[in-house]
mmCIF file of C-alpha atoms in Angstrom:
data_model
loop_
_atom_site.group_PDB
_atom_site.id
_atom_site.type_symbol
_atom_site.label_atom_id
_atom_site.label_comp_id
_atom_site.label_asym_id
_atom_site.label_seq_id
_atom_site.Cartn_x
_atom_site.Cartn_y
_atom_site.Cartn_z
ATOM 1 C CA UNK A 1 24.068 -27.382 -7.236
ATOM 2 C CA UNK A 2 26.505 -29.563 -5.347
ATOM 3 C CA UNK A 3 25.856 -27.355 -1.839
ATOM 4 C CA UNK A 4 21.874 -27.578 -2.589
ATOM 5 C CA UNK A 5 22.156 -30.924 -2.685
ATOM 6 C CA UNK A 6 24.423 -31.594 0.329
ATOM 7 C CA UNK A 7 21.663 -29.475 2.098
ATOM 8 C CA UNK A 8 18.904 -31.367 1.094
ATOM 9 C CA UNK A 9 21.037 -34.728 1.279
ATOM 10 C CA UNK A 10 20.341 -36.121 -2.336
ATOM 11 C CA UNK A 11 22.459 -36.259 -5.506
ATOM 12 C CA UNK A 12 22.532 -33.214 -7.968
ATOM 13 C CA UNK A 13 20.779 -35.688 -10.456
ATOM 14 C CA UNK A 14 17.558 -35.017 -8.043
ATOM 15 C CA UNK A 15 17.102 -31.807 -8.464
ATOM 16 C CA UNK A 16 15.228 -30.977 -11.560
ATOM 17 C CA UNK A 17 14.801 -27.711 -11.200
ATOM 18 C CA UNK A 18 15.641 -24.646 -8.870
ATOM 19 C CA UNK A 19 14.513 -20.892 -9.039
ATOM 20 C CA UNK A 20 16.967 -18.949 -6.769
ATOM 21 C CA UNK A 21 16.384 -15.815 -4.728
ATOM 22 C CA UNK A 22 19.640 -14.322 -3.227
ATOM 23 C CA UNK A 23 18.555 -11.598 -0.359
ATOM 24 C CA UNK A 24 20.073 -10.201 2.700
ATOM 25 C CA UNK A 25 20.137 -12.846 5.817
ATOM 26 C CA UNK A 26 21.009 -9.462 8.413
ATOM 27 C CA UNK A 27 17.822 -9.007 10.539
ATOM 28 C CA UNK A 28 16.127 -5.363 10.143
ATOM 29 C CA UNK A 29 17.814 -3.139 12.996
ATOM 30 C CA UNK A 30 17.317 0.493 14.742
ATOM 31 C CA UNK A 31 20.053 2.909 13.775
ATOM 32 C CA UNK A 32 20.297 6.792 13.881
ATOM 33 C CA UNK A 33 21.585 9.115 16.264
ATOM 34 C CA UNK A 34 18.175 8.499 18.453
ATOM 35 C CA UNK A 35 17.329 5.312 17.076
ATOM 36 C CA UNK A 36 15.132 6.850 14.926
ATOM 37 C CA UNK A 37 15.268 4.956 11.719
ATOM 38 C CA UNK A 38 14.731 1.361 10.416
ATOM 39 C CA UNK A 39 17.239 -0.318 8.409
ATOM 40 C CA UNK A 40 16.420 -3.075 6.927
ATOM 41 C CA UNK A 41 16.073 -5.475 3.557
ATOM 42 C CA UNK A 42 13.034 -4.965 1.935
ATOM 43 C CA UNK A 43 11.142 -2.604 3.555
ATOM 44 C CA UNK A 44 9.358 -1.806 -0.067
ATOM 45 C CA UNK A 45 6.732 -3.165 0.578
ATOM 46 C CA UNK A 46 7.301 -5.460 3.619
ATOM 47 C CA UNK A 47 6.597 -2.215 5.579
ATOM 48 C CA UNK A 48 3.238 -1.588 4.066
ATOM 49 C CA UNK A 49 2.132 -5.170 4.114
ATOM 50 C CA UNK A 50 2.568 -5.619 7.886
ATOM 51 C CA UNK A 51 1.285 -2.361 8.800
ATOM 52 C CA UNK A 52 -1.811 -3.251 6.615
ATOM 53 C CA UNK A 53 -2.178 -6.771 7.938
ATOM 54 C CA UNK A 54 -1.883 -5.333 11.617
ATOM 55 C CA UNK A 55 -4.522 -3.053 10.696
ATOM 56 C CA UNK A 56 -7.162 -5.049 9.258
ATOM 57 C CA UNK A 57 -6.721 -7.738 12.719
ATOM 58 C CA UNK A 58 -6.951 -4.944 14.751
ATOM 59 C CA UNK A 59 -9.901 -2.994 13.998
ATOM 60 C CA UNK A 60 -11.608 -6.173 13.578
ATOM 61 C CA UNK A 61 -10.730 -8.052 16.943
ATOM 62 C CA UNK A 62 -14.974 -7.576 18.437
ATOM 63 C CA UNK A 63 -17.856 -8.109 17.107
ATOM 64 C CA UNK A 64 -18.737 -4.929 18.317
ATOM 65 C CA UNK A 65 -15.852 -3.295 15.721
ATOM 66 C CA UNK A 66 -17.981 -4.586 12.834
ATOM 67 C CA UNK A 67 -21.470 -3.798 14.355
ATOM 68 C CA UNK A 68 -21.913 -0.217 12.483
ATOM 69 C CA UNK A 69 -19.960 -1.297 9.278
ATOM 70 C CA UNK A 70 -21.736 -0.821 5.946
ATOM 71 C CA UNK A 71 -18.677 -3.122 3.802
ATOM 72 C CA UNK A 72 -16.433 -5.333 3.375
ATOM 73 C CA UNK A 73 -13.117 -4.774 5.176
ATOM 74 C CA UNK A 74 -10.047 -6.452 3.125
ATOM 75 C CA UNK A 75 -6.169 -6.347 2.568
ATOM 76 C CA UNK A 76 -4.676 -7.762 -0.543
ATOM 77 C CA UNK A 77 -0.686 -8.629 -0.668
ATOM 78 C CA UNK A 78 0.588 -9.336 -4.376
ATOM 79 C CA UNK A 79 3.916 -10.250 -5.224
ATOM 80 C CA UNK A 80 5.903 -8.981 -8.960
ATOM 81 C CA UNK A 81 5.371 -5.619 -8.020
ATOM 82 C CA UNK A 82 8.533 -4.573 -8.614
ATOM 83 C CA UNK A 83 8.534 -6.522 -11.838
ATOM 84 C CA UNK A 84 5.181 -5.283 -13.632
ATOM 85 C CA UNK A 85 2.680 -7.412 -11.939
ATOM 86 C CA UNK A 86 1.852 -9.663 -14.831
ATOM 87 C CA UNK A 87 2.239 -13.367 -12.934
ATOM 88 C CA UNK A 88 -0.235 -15.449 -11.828
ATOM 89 C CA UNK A 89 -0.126 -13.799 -8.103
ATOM 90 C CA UNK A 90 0.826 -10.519 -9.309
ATOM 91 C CA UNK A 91 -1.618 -7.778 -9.285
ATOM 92 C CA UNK A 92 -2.303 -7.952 -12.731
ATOM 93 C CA UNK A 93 -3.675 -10.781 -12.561
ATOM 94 C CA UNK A 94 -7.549 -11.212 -11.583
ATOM 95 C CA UNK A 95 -7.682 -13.238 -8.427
ATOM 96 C CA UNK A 96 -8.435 -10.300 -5.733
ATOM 97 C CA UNK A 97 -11.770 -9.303 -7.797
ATOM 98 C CA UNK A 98 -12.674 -13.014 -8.150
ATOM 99 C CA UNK A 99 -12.284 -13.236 -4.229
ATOM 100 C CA UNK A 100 -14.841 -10.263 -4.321
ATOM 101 C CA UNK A 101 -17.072 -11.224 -6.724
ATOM 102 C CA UNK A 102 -17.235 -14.575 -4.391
ATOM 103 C CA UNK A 103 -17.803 -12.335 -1.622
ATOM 104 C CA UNK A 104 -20.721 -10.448 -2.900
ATOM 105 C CA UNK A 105 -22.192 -13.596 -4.503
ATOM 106 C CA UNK A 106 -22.245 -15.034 -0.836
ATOM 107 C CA UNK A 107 -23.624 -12.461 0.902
ATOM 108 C CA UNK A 108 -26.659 -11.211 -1.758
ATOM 109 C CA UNK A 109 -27.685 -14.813 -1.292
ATOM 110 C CA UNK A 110 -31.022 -15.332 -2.805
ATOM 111 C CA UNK A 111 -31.397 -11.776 -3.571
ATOM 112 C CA UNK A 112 -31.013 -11.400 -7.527
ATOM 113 C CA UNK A 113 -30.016 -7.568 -8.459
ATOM 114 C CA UNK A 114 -28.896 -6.846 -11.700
ATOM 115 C CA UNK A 115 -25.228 -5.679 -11.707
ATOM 116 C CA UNK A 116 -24.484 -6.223 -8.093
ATOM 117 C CA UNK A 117 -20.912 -7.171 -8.367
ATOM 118 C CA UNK A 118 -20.650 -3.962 -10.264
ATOM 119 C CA UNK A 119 -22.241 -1.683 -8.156
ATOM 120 C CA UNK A 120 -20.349 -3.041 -5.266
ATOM 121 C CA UNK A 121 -16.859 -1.743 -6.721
ATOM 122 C CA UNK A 122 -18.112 1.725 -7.536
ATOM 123 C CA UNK A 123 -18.830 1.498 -3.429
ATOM 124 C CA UNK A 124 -15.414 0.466 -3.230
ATOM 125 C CA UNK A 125 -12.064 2.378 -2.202
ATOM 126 C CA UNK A 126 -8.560 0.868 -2.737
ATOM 127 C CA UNK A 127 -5.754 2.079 -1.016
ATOM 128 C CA UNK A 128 -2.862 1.216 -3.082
ATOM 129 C CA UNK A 129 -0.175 1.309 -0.063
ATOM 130 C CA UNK A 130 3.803 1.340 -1.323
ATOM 131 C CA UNK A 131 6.973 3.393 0.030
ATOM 132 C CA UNK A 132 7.675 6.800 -1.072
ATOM 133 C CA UNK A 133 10.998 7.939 -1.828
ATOM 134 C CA UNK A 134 11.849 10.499 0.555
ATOM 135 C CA UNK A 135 13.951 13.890 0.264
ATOM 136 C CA UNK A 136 17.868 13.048 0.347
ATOM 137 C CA UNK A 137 19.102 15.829 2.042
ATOM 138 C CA UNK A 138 22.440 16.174 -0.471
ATOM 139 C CA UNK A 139 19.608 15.717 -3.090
ATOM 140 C CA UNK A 140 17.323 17.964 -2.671
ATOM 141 C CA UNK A 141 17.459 19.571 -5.924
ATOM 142 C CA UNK A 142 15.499 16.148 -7.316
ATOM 143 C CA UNK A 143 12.511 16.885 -5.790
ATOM 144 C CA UNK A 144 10.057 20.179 -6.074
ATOM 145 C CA UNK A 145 10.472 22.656 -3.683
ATOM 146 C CA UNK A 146 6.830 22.076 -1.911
ATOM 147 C CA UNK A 147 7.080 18.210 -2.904
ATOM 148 C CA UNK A 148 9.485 16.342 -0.755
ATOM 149 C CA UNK A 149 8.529 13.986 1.638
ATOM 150 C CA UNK A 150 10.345 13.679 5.161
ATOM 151 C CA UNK A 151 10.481 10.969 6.709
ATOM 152 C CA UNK A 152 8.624 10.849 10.116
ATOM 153 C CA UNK A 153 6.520 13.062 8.626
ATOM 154 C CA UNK A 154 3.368 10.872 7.738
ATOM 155 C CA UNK A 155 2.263 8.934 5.012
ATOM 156 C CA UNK A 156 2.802 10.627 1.670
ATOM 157 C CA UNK A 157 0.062 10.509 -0.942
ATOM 158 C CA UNK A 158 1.295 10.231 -4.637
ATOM 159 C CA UNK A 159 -0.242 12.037 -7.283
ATOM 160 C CA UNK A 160 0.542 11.894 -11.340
ATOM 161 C CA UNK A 161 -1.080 13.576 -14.444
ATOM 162 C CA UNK A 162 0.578 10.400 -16.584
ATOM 163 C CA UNK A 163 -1.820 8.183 -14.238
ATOM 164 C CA UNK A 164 1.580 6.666 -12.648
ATOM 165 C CA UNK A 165 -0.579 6.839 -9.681
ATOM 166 C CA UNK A 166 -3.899 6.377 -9.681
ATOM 167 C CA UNK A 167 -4.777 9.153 -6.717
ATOM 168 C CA UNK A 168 -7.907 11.961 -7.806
ATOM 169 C CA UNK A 169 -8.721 15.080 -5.961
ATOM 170 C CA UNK A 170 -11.529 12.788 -4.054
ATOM 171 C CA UNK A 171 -9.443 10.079 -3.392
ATOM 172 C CA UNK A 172 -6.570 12.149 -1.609
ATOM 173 C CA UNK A 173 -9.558 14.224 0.003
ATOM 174 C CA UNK A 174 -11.405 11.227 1.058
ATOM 175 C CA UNK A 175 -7.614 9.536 2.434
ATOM 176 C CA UNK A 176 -6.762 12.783 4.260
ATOM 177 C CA UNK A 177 -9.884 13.294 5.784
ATOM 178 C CA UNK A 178 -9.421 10.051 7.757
ATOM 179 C CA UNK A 179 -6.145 11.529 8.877
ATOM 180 C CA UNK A 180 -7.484 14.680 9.684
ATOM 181 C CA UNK A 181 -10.688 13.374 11.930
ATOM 182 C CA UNK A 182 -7.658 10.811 13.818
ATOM 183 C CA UNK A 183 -4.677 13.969 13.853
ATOM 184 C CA UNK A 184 -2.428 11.752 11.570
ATOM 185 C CA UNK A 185 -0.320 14.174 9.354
ATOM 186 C CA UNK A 186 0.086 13.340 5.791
ATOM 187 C CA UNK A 187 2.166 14.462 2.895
ATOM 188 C CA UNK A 188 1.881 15.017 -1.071
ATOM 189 C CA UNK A 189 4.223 14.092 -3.816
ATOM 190 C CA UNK A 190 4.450 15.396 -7.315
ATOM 191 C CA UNK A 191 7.552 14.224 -9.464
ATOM 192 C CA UNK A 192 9.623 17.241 -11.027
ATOM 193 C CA UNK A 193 7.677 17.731 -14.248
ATOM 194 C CA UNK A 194 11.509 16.800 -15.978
ATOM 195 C CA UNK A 195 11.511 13.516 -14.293
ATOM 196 C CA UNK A 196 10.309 10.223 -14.601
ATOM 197 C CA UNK A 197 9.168 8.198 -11.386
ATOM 198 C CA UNK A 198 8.058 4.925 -10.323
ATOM 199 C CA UNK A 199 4.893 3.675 -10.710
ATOM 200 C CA UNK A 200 2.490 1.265 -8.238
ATOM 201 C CA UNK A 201 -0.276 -1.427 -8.841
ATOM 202 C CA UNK A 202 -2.994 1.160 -8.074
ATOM 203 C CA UNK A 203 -3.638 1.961 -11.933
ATOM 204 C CA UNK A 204 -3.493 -1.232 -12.732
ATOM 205 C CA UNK A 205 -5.612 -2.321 -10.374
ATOM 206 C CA UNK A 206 -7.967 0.893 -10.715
ATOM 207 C CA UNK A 207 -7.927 0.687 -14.593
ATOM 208 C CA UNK A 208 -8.405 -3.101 -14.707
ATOM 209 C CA UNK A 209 -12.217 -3.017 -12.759
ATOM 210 C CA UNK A 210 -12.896 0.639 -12.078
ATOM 211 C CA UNK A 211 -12.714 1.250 -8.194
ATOM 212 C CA UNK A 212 -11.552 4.714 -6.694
ATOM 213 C CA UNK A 213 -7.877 4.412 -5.446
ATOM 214 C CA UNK A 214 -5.576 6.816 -3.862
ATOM 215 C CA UNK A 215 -1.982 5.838 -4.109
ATOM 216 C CA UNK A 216 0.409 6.334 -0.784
ATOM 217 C CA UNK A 217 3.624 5.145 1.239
ATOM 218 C CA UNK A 218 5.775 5.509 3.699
ATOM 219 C CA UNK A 219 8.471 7.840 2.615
ATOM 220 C CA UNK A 220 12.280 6.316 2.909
ATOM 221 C CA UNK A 221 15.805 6.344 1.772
ATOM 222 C CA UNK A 222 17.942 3.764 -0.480
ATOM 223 C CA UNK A 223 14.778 2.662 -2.135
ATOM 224 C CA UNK A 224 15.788 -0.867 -3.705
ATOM 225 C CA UNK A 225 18.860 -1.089 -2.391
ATOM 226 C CA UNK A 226 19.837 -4.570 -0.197
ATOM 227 C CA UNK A 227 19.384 -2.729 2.575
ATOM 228 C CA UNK A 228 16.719 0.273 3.007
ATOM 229 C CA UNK A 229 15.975 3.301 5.587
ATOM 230 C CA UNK A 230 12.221 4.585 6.685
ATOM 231 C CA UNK A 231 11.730 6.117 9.954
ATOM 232 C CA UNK A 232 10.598 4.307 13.160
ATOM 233 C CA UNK A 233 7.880 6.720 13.963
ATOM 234 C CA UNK A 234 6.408 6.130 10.457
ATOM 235 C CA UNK A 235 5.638 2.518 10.712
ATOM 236 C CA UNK A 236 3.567 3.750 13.396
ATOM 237 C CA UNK A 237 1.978 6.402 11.943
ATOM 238 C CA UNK A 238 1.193 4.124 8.828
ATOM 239 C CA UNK A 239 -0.493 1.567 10.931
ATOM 240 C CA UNK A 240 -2.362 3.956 12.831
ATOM 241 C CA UNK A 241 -4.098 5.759 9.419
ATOM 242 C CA UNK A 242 -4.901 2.141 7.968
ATOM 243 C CA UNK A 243 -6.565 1.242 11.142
ATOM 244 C CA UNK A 244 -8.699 4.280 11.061
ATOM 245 C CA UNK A 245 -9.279 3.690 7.400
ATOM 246 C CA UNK A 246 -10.750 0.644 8.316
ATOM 247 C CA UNK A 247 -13.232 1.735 10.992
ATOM 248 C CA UNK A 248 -14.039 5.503 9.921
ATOM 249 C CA UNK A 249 -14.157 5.370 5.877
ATOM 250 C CA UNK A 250 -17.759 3.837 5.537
ATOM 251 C CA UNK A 251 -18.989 6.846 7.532
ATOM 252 C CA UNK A 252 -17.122 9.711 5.951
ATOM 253 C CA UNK A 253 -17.858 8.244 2.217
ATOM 254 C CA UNK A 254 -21.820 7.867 3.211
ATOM 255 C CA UNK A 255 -21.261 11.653 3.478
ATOM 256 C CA UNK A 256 -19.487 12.837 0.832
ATOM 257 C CA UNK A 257 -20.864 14.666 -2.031
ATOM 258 C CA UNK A 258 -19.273 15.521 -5.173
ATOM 259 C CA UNK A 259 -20.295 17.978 -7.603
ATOM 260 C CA UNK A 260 -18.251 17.308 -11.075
#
């Protein structure tokens, strides 16, 4: 209390209240034998954030990007991931639908159609971006045989029959498709059937309104730690399949067809 209020030159009587945060001050760095990995604190989910954020601006920077599209392009950033989600700016909570339900109410106008709203999430696709945990190579053993992501290696696409992720057969089709069409490689991840594993706000997110979601990250090392490891070439590669999300996924899901 006594050096918060020397920095903020009042007495400790002042303060009323604090919340503190204590996080690693060392910038984010290039390490590796070829400089091919990132360290860095809080890359989950700084990394997915900025890569969608860069994303979104850049396949939106002409008029001309936007002439052809058929919705609504959009990137939501929560926070309390990594602590359930269940605050007022977590992902539990219902702000990002009320920003779409403003959305559609602007743009149907005068038009009145009965369930609109509605209709326009089952148009809807969410990709539920967060990092992956990658192979360890003295831990290999943790992972199944065909199941562990490598980092530099592409985005890896989660699945989970315990609906820790929220990915379907369509969704992942749908997700790698866009790779496919652009030549980005992807991955898949199943957790060892005698192992828990995390778990992402794409259930709650799909469960809570009902919108198709395939769950995905960047695959990396020391997961949670104060200081984490992805590779460089994976940021890239990340960006890259969100920005081709954004301008291709109207057009392949206009085509799809699925027989149940």
């Amino acid at each position: 209390m006594q050096a918060l209020s020397d920095e903020l030159n009042c007495s400790i009587d002042d303060i009323v209240s604090i919340e503190l945060n204590v996080c690693d001050t060392q910038p984010s760095c290039l390490g590796g034998g070829k400089d091919e990995f990132i360290f860095s604190g809080r890359l989950d989910n700084l990394a997915s954030s900025y890569c969608a954020l860069r994303a979104l601006i850049d396949s939106c920077k002409s008029s001309s990007d936007l002439s052809s599209e058929h919705a609504i392009r959009m990137v939501a950033l929560f926070d309390n991931e990594e602590v359930g989600s269940d605050s007022v700016q977590g992902a539990g909570a219902p702000t990002m639908f009320q920003a779409m339900r403003r959305i559609v109410s602007c743009l149907v106008n005068k038009y009145v159609g009965e369930g609109a709203f509605e209709r326009a999430i089952r148009h809807s696709f969410l990709v539920s971006a967060d990092m992956a945990h990658g192979v360890h190579p003295n831990f290999m053993d943790k992972h199944e045989e065909h199941h562990r992501p490598e980092m530099q290696k592409g985005l890896v696409i989660k699945h989970n029959a315990n609906q820790r992720y929220a990915t379907s057969g369509v969704t992942a089709f749908l997700f790698k498709e866009v790779g496919k069409i652009h030549n980005l490689p992807t991955q898949e991840f199943v957790v060892r059937n005698d192992m828990g594993c995390g778990s992402t706000i794409g259930p709650i997110l799909a469960s809570g309104v009902g919108i198709r979601t395939v769950d995905c990250g960047i695959a990396q090392l020391s997961m949670h730690s104060v200081r984490e490891i992805c590779g460089k070439e994976d940021v890239d590669i990340a960006y890259k399949h969100f920005k081709a999300f954004y301008q291709t996924f109207s057009s392949i899901d206009r085509k799809l067809n699925v027989d149940f």
